[in-house]
Amino acid sequence: MIDLRQNKGFALSIALLFLFLIVASMAIYTLVVINGNSQANRTANGQKAYYVAEAGLVDAYQRITQAGVNTFPSSTCVNASIPTGCAVPFIPAAGTDNGVYQMGATNGNYAVSIVFNPAPRTNYIITSTGTYNKISKTLQLQIIGASVSKWAYWSQSEINPQLGGALWWVGMPGMVMLTDGPVQTNGQLNIFGNPIFFDPVTESNLPVVNGVLGNVPTSNTPNYFFGTANNPNGNGSDPNFIFKAGITNDAPPIDLPPLPTLNAIQTTANDTISGVQQGLVLTGASQVTFNPTGTITVTGNVVSAACKVITAYNKTTIPAPKNGVIYVQSTSTIPKCNSQAKDGNATVQGTVSGQLTVTADQNIYLSGSVAYNQDPRTNPASTDMLGLVANQNITIVEATAPTQLEVAGVMMALQGSFQVDQYWVFRGNASTAVMDQYGSLINYACGATGEMDMSGNLLGGWNQIQSYDDRLGTTMSPPGFPPYVNNAGDGVYTKFTNPVTGIRGISECIGGICG
């Protein structure tokens, strides 16, 4: 006989096993579905967090560009992969916005930190962490500002208001002016014979009337003294020979902002870190000699806001300022001095070792050659660089300058010219009286550096040979130089990190835990 109790027990065990398997399968299925949904939500939230972080980058980028020549200091946040402990993010600011974006039923927010560096050119590292539903994404963007030194030569006009007429680029058997590097003028080039421009040239052909740039081109070509011809060895100018890389006529004008530029450099000269001034500010007419050892020899005064002389230098050799920026201001800029003197003039010469910028409220005078201790043309590793910025003119003092004259640096005469004070004094012919002008020349109006006869023979001054410092076209510019500002007043920046989007993710945090 068969024991039915055992069979019933066996059947019940089988049934329970099947029931367990069904329940387990359902539990596993439910878990898979939940995990799948969770993963999908994490992916979706991660994508939204990415977009929120990207919005933070855009926010910071727009604020920086719209600041023009003003720079943003570094934020209080540490530029780590995730700016944790950033109690007061630099952007967004409490009085501006709260960094909250509405996405569906959930708020996303971002925190942004900025690290500013003035060298080798104004640049920023922006770090933005976007959080959405406890999932965070961090993106980072590095941008570097374009510089006014991007041109080998720039002018607002080729008509000099002090001389009352056109100044000429000369190319004749007795004298040939050579220029390499990009050239931009808002005016019209005046061509005498066949000077040579090795790199692209753009001109706007706009007139300047009473100091104001017009908006109607006066011509669609340069002003050729002898007219044009197809043979550079005959009469007339041959544009194909002159403009080796071509010329663009009636190009949009490119303006410079004189006063903001001066103000920004002066602010840099007054910068302090832990109570120590990083630049040097002199008041009244001053002299600075650059020494190949990296020091400077100074004659001039440091004056307090109460118009008291704090430090008097008299041919005193001192270390170069920590940030390399020297500013010479007029006594009239200090109210307590009760002065109307326009004496913010600097006289410079010497051999630059390191990086320096000298800026003057009025004029800069070159009493001799200015050269680099390590010439980048023979030593590509050289980091020597000089900036000279004058509100008015940058002038060669003919009486003290050598016949073989070297002028290295970025020169910017914001409302005047680069010129020779007695350009009519004979110093030799075009092969002996040579000015080697290396770097970049930015002046409001073209200035006179020499005088010639109708055959192109040099009668006075120097035969000016211009060559561009290629380092200025990449990342370098003199210390304290503000970023280039376009005609709309916005800074112009290059995005470094990614050639397509300019951004890259550097970390991901989920629920506050970073992997």
XYZ file of C-alpha atoms in Angstrom:
515
model
C 0.000 0.000 0.000
C 1.115 3.596 -0.594
C 1.306 5.992 2.305
C -0.921 8.845 1.146
C 0.323 11.170 3.892
C 3.811 11.044 2.438
C 2.458 11.791 -1.058
C 0.474 14.746 0.227
C 3.627 16.071 1.946
C 5.656 15.653 -1.224
C 3.034 17.442 -3.325
C 2.859 20.306 -0.839
C 6.641 20.689 -0.920
C 6.615 20.854 -4.703
C 3.842 23.428 -4.634
C 5.701 25.556 -2.098
C 8.880 25.312 -4.172
C 7.059 26.475 -7.276
C 5.401 29.262 -5.304
C 8.798 30.347 -3.963
C 10.262 30.363 -7.446
C 7.359 32.435 -8.752
C 7.636 34.932 -5.906
C 11.421 35.085 -6.279
C 11.109 35.598 -10.022
C 8.623 38.400 -9.466
C 10.885 39.954 -6.835
C 13.890 39.750 -9.164
C 11.822 41.188 -11.996
C 10.586 43.991 -9.758
C 14.143 44.684 -8.594
C 15.385 44.737 -12.183
C 12.589 47.105 -13.142
C 13.338 49.329 -10.141
C 17.068 49.282 -10.865
C 16.378 49.958 -14.506
C 14.154 52.878 -13.651
C 16.707 54.098 -11.119
C 19.488 53.885 -13.687
C 17.302 55.633 -16.233
C 16.520 58.354 -13.714
C 20.186 58.675 -12.810
C 21.076 58.975 -16.487
C 18.336 61.538 -17.090
C 19.217 63.499 -13.966
C 22.908 63.323 -14.843
C 22.126 64.776 -18.266
C 20.123 67.581 -16.649
C 22.895 68.198 -14.118
C 25.298 68.496 -17.066
C 23.073 71.130 -18.671
C 22.788 73.023 -15.378
C 26.596 73.000 -15.032
C 26.874 74.197 -18.605
C 24.491 77.043 -17.790
C 26.870 78.045 -14.999
C 29.760 78.179 -17.475
C 27.716 80.313 -19.862
C 26.732 82.639 -17.015
C 30.334 83.167 -15.910
C 31.627 83.498 -19.483
C 29.103 86.216 -20.284
C 29.911 88.138 -17.121
C 33.629 88.052 -17.886
C 33.282 89.121 -21.519
C 30.835 91.904 -20.677
C 33.289 93.283 -18.124
C 35.345 94.669 -21.022
C 38.856 95.562 -19.909
C 37.986 95.073 -16.231
C 39.172 91.771 -14.804
C 37.422 89.462 -12.365
C 39.519 88.449 -9.373
C 39.672 84.814 -8.398
C 36.722 83.636 -6.329
C 37.051 82.527 -2.728
C 36.363 78.969 -3.841
C 39.293 76.614 -4.334
C 39.552 75.434 -7.921
C 39.398 71.744 -7.095
C 37.684 69.131 -9.228
C 34.589 69.737 -7.102
C 34.556 73.121 -5.349
C 33.342 71.738 -2.012
C 33.346 74.069 0.950
C 32.499 76.925 -1.382
C 30.218 78.726 1.059
C 30.078 81.888 -1.045
C 30.446 81.009 -4.723
C 31.909 83.879 -6.725
C 29.175 83.465 -9.337
C 26.228 83.455 -8.808
C 26.199 86.326 -6.328
C 23.545 86.862 -3.711
C 22.553 90.250 -5.080
C 22.409 89.104 -8.668
C 20.699 85.730 -8.964
C 20.428 82.471 -7.067
C 21.605 80.101 -9.762
C 18.343 78.092 -9.727
C 16.858 76.751 -12.932
C 13.367 75.211 -13.082
C 13.276 71.780 -14.732
C 9.968 69.985 -14.467
C 9.033 69.564 -10.816
C 12.624 69.647 -9.579
C 15.031 72.565 -9.207
C 18.553 72.376 -10.568
C 21.262 74.674 -9.297
C 24.862 75.456 -10.023
C 27.833 76.826 -8.119
C 30.651 78.463 -10.064
C 34.196 79.362 -9.091
C 36.693 81.413 -11.084
C 40.487 81.426 -10.988
C 42.055 84.491 -12.626
C 45.637 84.652 -13.832
C 47.198 87.683 -15.566
C 50.068 85.693 -17.101
C 51.065 84.966 -19.750
C 47.906 86.849 -20.772
C 44.597 87.521 -19.030
C 43.030 84.087 -18.584
C 40.462 82.337 -16.420
C 39.649 78.801 -15.345
C 35.904 78.539 -14.730
C 34.621 75.556 -12.735
C 30.867 74.968 -12.647
C 29.120 72.231 -10.639
C 25.509 71.610 -11.620
C 23.261 69.546 -9.329
C 19.913 67.999 -10.248
C 18.080 65.605 -7.913
C 21.241 64.901 -5.858
C 23.270 64.090 -8.966
C 26.105 66.489 -9.771
C 28.212 67.135 -12.830
C 31.253 69.393 -12.888
C 32.494 71.108 -16.033
C 35.564 73.247 -16.492
C 36.431 75.850 -19.096
C 39.677 77.747 -19.602
C 39.574 80.957 -21.623
C 42.360 83.334 -22.625
C 41.854 86.922 -23.716
C 42.869 88.303 -27.057
C 45.295 91.217 -26.784
C 45.604 94.556 -28.551
C 49.110 93.361 -29.389
C 47.604 90.887 -31.865
C 48.593 93.385 -34.585
C 52.096 94.257 -35.658
C 50.723 97.698 -36.533
C 47.400 99.381 -35.766
C 46.239 102.955 -36.313
C 43.052 104.936 -36.206
C 44.301 107.246 -38.951
C 47.227 107.558 -41.352
C 46.854 111.347 -41.291
C 48.898 112.968 -38.532
C 46.927 115.907 -37.031
C 50.075 117.581 -35.638
C 51.801 117.554 -39.016
C 48.591 118.298 -40.886
C 49.019 115.716 -43.612
C 49.520 112.161 -44.747
C 52.501 110.089 -43.652
C 53.907 107.638 -46.181
C 55.007 104.031 -46.259
C 58.069 104.214 -48.506
C 59.617 101.780 -50.943
C 62.172 103.366 -53.268
C 65.701 102.476 -54.446
C 67.196 104.611 -51.675
C 64.883 103.395 -48.901
C 62.547 100.410 -48.493
C 60.254 100.027 -45.473
C 59.593 96.413 -44.528
C 56.797 95.205 -42.230
C 55.863 91.708 -41.131
C 52.932 90.682 -38.979
C 49.229 91.589 -39.359
C 48.409 95.245 -40.069
C 45.118 97.059 -39.407
C 44.253 100.704 -39.961
C 40.870 102.339 -39.703
C 42.127 104.952 -42.150
C 43.732 104.753 -45.592
C 47.318 103.683 -46.191
C 49.530 106.155 -48.043
C 51.953 104.282 -50.314
C 55.054 105.920 -51.835
C 56.667 103.495 -54.262
C 56.792 99.840 -53.201
C 57.174 99.199 -49.488
C 56.649 95.556 -48.517
C 54.018 94.088 -46.173
C 54.682 90.382 -45.666
C 51.450 89.536 -43.799
C 47.729 90.290 -44.243
C 46.705 93.950 -44.275
C 43.217 95.350 -43.594
C 42.163 98.966 -43.941
C 38.791 100.619 -43.367
C 39.432 103.755 -45.455
C 37.465 105.907 -42.990
C 38.288 109.598 -42.436
C 38.954 111.125 -39.021
C 37.364 114.578 -38.735
C 38.044 116.598 -35.570
C 39.136 113.433 -33.806
C 35.980 111.500 -34.744
C 36.065 108.518 -37.071
C 33.662 108.866 -39.992
C 31.524 106.024 -41.320
C 31.794 106.550 -45.078
C 34.943 105.170 -46.759
C 36.934 107.815 -48.609
C 38.266 105.235 -51.070
C 38.305 101.517 -51.694
C 42.088 101.276 -52.153
C 45.240 102.714 -50.561
C 46.425 106.147 -51.627
C 49.238 105.475 -54.133
C 51.453 108.558 -54.634
C 52.630 107.452 -58.091
C 49.529 105.458 -58.974
C 49.662 101.722 -59.651
C 51.663 99.621 -62.078
C 52.459 95.958 -62.668
C 56.207 96.412 -62.389
C 57.670 97.275 -58.958
C 60.920 98.379 -60.591
C 59.254 101.014 -62.732
C 57.119 104.050 -61.995
C 54.086 103.399 -59.840
C 53.229 100.953 -57.072
C 52.541 97.268 -57.670
C 49.944 96.053 -55.099
C 50.794 92.408 -55.770
C 54.420 93.097 -54.919
C 53.635 95.322 -51.922
C 51.003 93.179 -50.189
C 52.561 89.721 -50.153
C 49.639 88.167 -48.247
C 46.932 90.402 -49.723
C 44.981 93.438 -48.563
C 41.323 93.755 -47.538
C 39.859 97.177 -48.269
C 36.770 98.731 -46.656
C 37.155 96.329 -43.717
C 35.133 96.970 -40.544
C 36.934 99.444 -38.243
C 38.469 98.121 -35.033
C 38.533 100.587 -32.165
C 40.560 100.746 -28.968
C 39.238 101.966 -25.583
C 41.872 104.491 -24.372
C 40.684 105.444 -20.880
C 39.536 101.995 -19.684
C 42.883 100.628 -20.835
C 44.822 103.144 -18.714
C 42.553 102.649 -15.732
C 42.918 98.878 -15.860
C 46.729 99.076 -15.941
C 46.793 101.613 -13.094
C 44.594 99.311 -11.010
C 47.070 96.489 -11.608
C 49.980 98.717 -10.553
C 48.141 99.439 -7.281
C 47.308 95.786 -6.558
C 48.275 94.573 -3.094
C 48.677 91.058 -1.724
C 48.864 90.671 2.055
C 49.462 94.399 2.311
C 52.373 94.400 -0.146
C 51.964 96.495 -3.279
C 52.677 94.401 -6.353
C 53.342 97.217 -8.824
C 55.082 100.603 -8.678
C 53.266 103.952 -8.978
C 55.375 107.081 -9.490
C 54.034 110.637 -9.475
C 55.395 113.355 -11.737
C 58.077 113.147 -14.432
C 60.095 109.951 -13.892
C 62.938 107.982 -15.439
C 63.283 104.207 -15.620
C 66.357 102.399 -16.913
C 66.085 98.654 -17.533
C 69.095 96.627 -16.426
C 70.104 93.235 -17.927
C 70.261 91.811 -14.391
C 66.482 92.246 -14.082
C 66.624 95.304 -11.807
C 65.520 98.827 -12.708
C 67.171 102.177 -11.981
C 64.584 104.794 -11.063
C 64.398 108.548 -10.684
C 61.030 109.695 -9.367
C 58.776 109.920 -6.344
C 56.195 107.723 -4.670
C 53.570 110.142 -3.339
C 50.775 109.530 -0.827
C 47.119 110.564 -1.162
C 48.004 113.482 1.129
C 50.561 114.628 -1.511
C 53.515 113.730 0.704
C 56.596 112.106 -0.786
C 56.854 108.621 0.703
C 59.908 107.478 -1.237
C 62.244 109.585 -3.371
C 64.364 107.752 -5.940
C 67.404 109.426 -7.514
C 69.041 107.051 -9.972
C 68.261 104.342 -7.430
C 68.591 100.703 -8.486
C 65.766 98.574 -7.087
C 64.183 95.207 -7.867
C 61.537 95.268 -10.575
C 57.983 95.364 -9.148
C 56.549 91.970 -8.328
C 53.872 92.046 -11.038
C 56.079 93.941 -13.488
C 53.774 96.987 -13.820
C 55.040 100.575 -13.433
C 52.582 103.473 -13.686
C 53.575 107.150 -13.893
C 50.755 109.498 -12.944
C 50.439 113.285 -13.022
C 50.434 115.271 -9.795
C 47.095 116.677 -10.986
C 45.522 113.244 -10.379
C 46.059 113.626 -6.590
C 43.479 116.143 -5.292
C 45.588 117.097 -2.245
C 48.418 118.228 -4.534
C 46.161 120.992 -5.896
C 48.109 120.830 -9.147
C 47.171 121.411 -12.753
C 50.471 120.026 -14.050
C 50.330 117.460 -16.833
C 53.599 115.910 -15.685
C 52.803 112.208 -15.941
C 55.722 111.527 -18.290
C 58.174 108.619 -18.255
C 61.617 108.459 -19.876
C 62.957 104.945 -20.505
C 65.866 103.048 -22.035
C 67.977 99.954 -21.402
C 67.979 96.177 -21.644
C 64.922 94.330 -20.358
C 65.397 91.061 -18.495
C 62.024 89.641 -17.470
C 58.608 91.137 -18.126
C 57.745 94.787 -17.536
C 55.138 97.363 -18.529
C 55.599 101.131 -18.181
C 52.487 103.269 -18.532
C 52.217 107.071 -18.425
C 49.339 109.493 -17.967
C 50.881 111.666 -20.682
C 53.978 110.726 -22.710
C 56.763 108.168 -22.849
C 60.187 109.236 -24.105
C 62.848 106.805 -25.337
C 66.245 108.366 -24.605
C 68.104 105.407 -26.127
C 67.662 101.872 -27.352
C 65.307 99.453 -25.641
C 66.333 95.832 -26.159
C 65.715 92.363 -24.732
C 68.458 90.621 -22.768
C 67.456 87.375 -24.535
C 66.324 88.238 -28.051
C 63.415 85.921 -29.007
C 64.532 86.057 -32.634
C 67.713 84.192 -31.713
C 66.495 82.493 -28.533
C 62.916 81.202 -28.948
C 62.841 80.253 -25.254
C 63.132 83.910 -24.225
C 60.370 85.251 -21.968
C 61.680 88.838 -21.919
C 58.892 91.254 -22.824
C 58.165 94.972 -22.510
C 55.028 97.044 -22.809
C 55.035 100.832 -23.216
C 51.638 102.540 -22.932
C 51.232 106.322 -23.240
C 47.996 108.233 -23.121
C 49.516 110.617 -25.671
C 52.787 110.042 -27.569
C 55.712 107.633 -27.474
C 58.650 109.711 -28.674
C 62.251 108.946 -29.612
C 64.555 111.662 -28.257
C 66.719 112.275 -31.316
C 69.527 114.046 -29.442
C 70.344 111.051 -27.225
C 69.338 108.063 -29.367
C 72.016 106.060 -31.270
C 72.128 105.941 -35.050
C 71.618 102.177 -34.964
C 68.493 102.257 -32.838
C 66.715 99.236 -31.368
C 63.160 99.486 -30.059
C 61.785 96.209 -28.693
C 58.366 95.924 -27.099
C 54.661 96.474 -27.457
C 54.119 100.221 -27.886
C 50.677 101.742 -27.493
C 50.081 105.496 -27.954
C 46.382 105.687 -27.201
C 45.666 109.260 -28.305
C 48.889 110.096 -30.079
C 51.680 108.621 -32.186
C 54.971 106.774 -32.113
C 57.383 109.392 -33.452
C 60.816 111.033 -33.448
C 60.913 114.507 -31.912
C 63.385 115.915 -34.496
C 62.823 113.540 -37.398
C 64.331 116.061 -39.849
C 67.855 115.924 -38.328
C 70.218 114.026 -40.646
C 71.721 110.919 -39.022
C 72.940 109.038 -42.091
C 71.495 107.299 -45.106
C 68.878 104.531 -45.081
C 71.493 101.799 -44.660
C 73.222 103.380 -41.655
C 70.439 105.201 -39.760
C 68.256 102.163 -39.128
C 65.560 101.731 -36.504
C 64.973 98.049 -35.686
C 61.440 98.215 -34.299
C 60.530 94.744 -33.004
C 57.249 93.802 -31.347
C 53.986 95.619 -31.942
C 53.068 99.255 -32.651
C 49.609 100.569 -31.786
C 49.077 104.306 -32.221
C 46.103 106.567 -32.782
C 47.759 108.272 -35.751
C 50.779 107.342 -37.792
C 53.825 109.307 -36.586
C 56.924 110.612 -38.369
C 60.186 108.728 -37.779
C 62.106 110.090 -40.757
C 62.101 112.459 -43.722
C 62.880 111.688 -47.359
C 63.206 113.401 -50.721
C 61.165 112.573 -53.795
C 63.663 109.868 -54.777
C 63.217 108.051 -51.478
C 66.547 109.141 -50.017
C 66.595 109.533 -46.230
C 67.118 113.188 -45.288
C 66.559 112.918 -41.567
C 65.578 110.536 -38.804
C 65.639 106.765 -39.217
C 64.758 104.138 -41.781
C 62.181 102.250 -39.725
C 62.203 98.459 -40.234
C 59.278 96.791 -38.454
C 59.175 93.133 -37.423
C 56.501 91.376 -35.408
C 57.074 89.437 -32.202
C 55.249 86.196 -33.034
C 54.812 85.401 -29.344
C 52.193 88.158 -29.222
C 49.990 86.249 -31.637
C 49.747 83.197 -29.372
C 49.484 83.578 -25.607
C 51.976 86.227 -24.475
C 51.524 89.924 -23.823
C 53.219 92.374 -21.454
C 52.185 92.232 -17.776
C 49.081 94.171 -16.841
C 47.837 94.494 -20.408
C 44.042 94.196 -20.280
C 42.197 91.915 -22.692
C 41.260 93.257 -26.086
C 37.769 94.776 -26.161
C 35.699 94.749 -29.355
C 33.601 97.606 -30.711
C 30.634 96.473 -28.593
C 32.745 96.872 -25.446
C 32.981 93.126 -24.788
C 36.164 91.198 -24.066
C 37.267 88.741 -26.754
C 38.336 85.327 -25.474
C 39.533 82.045 -26.913
C 38.147 78.841 -25.392
C 40.944 76.431 -24.658
C 39.689 73.153 -23.310
C 37.787 71.613 -26.197
C 38.048 72.825 -29.791
C 34.374 71.965 -30.434
C 32.441 72.798 -27.272
C 35.078 74.469 -25.146
C 34.053 72.365 -22.145
C 34.838 69.041 -20.571
C 33.480 67.076 -17.623
C 36.052 66.455 -14.891
C 34.112 64.546 -12.242
C 30.720 63.211 -11.250
C 29.120 63.063 -7.836
C 26.003 61.091 -6.942
C 24.138 61.816 -3.740
C 27.039 63.931 -2.535
C 29.531 61.052 -2.884
C 32.281 61.667 -5.408
C 34.041 58.827 -7.163
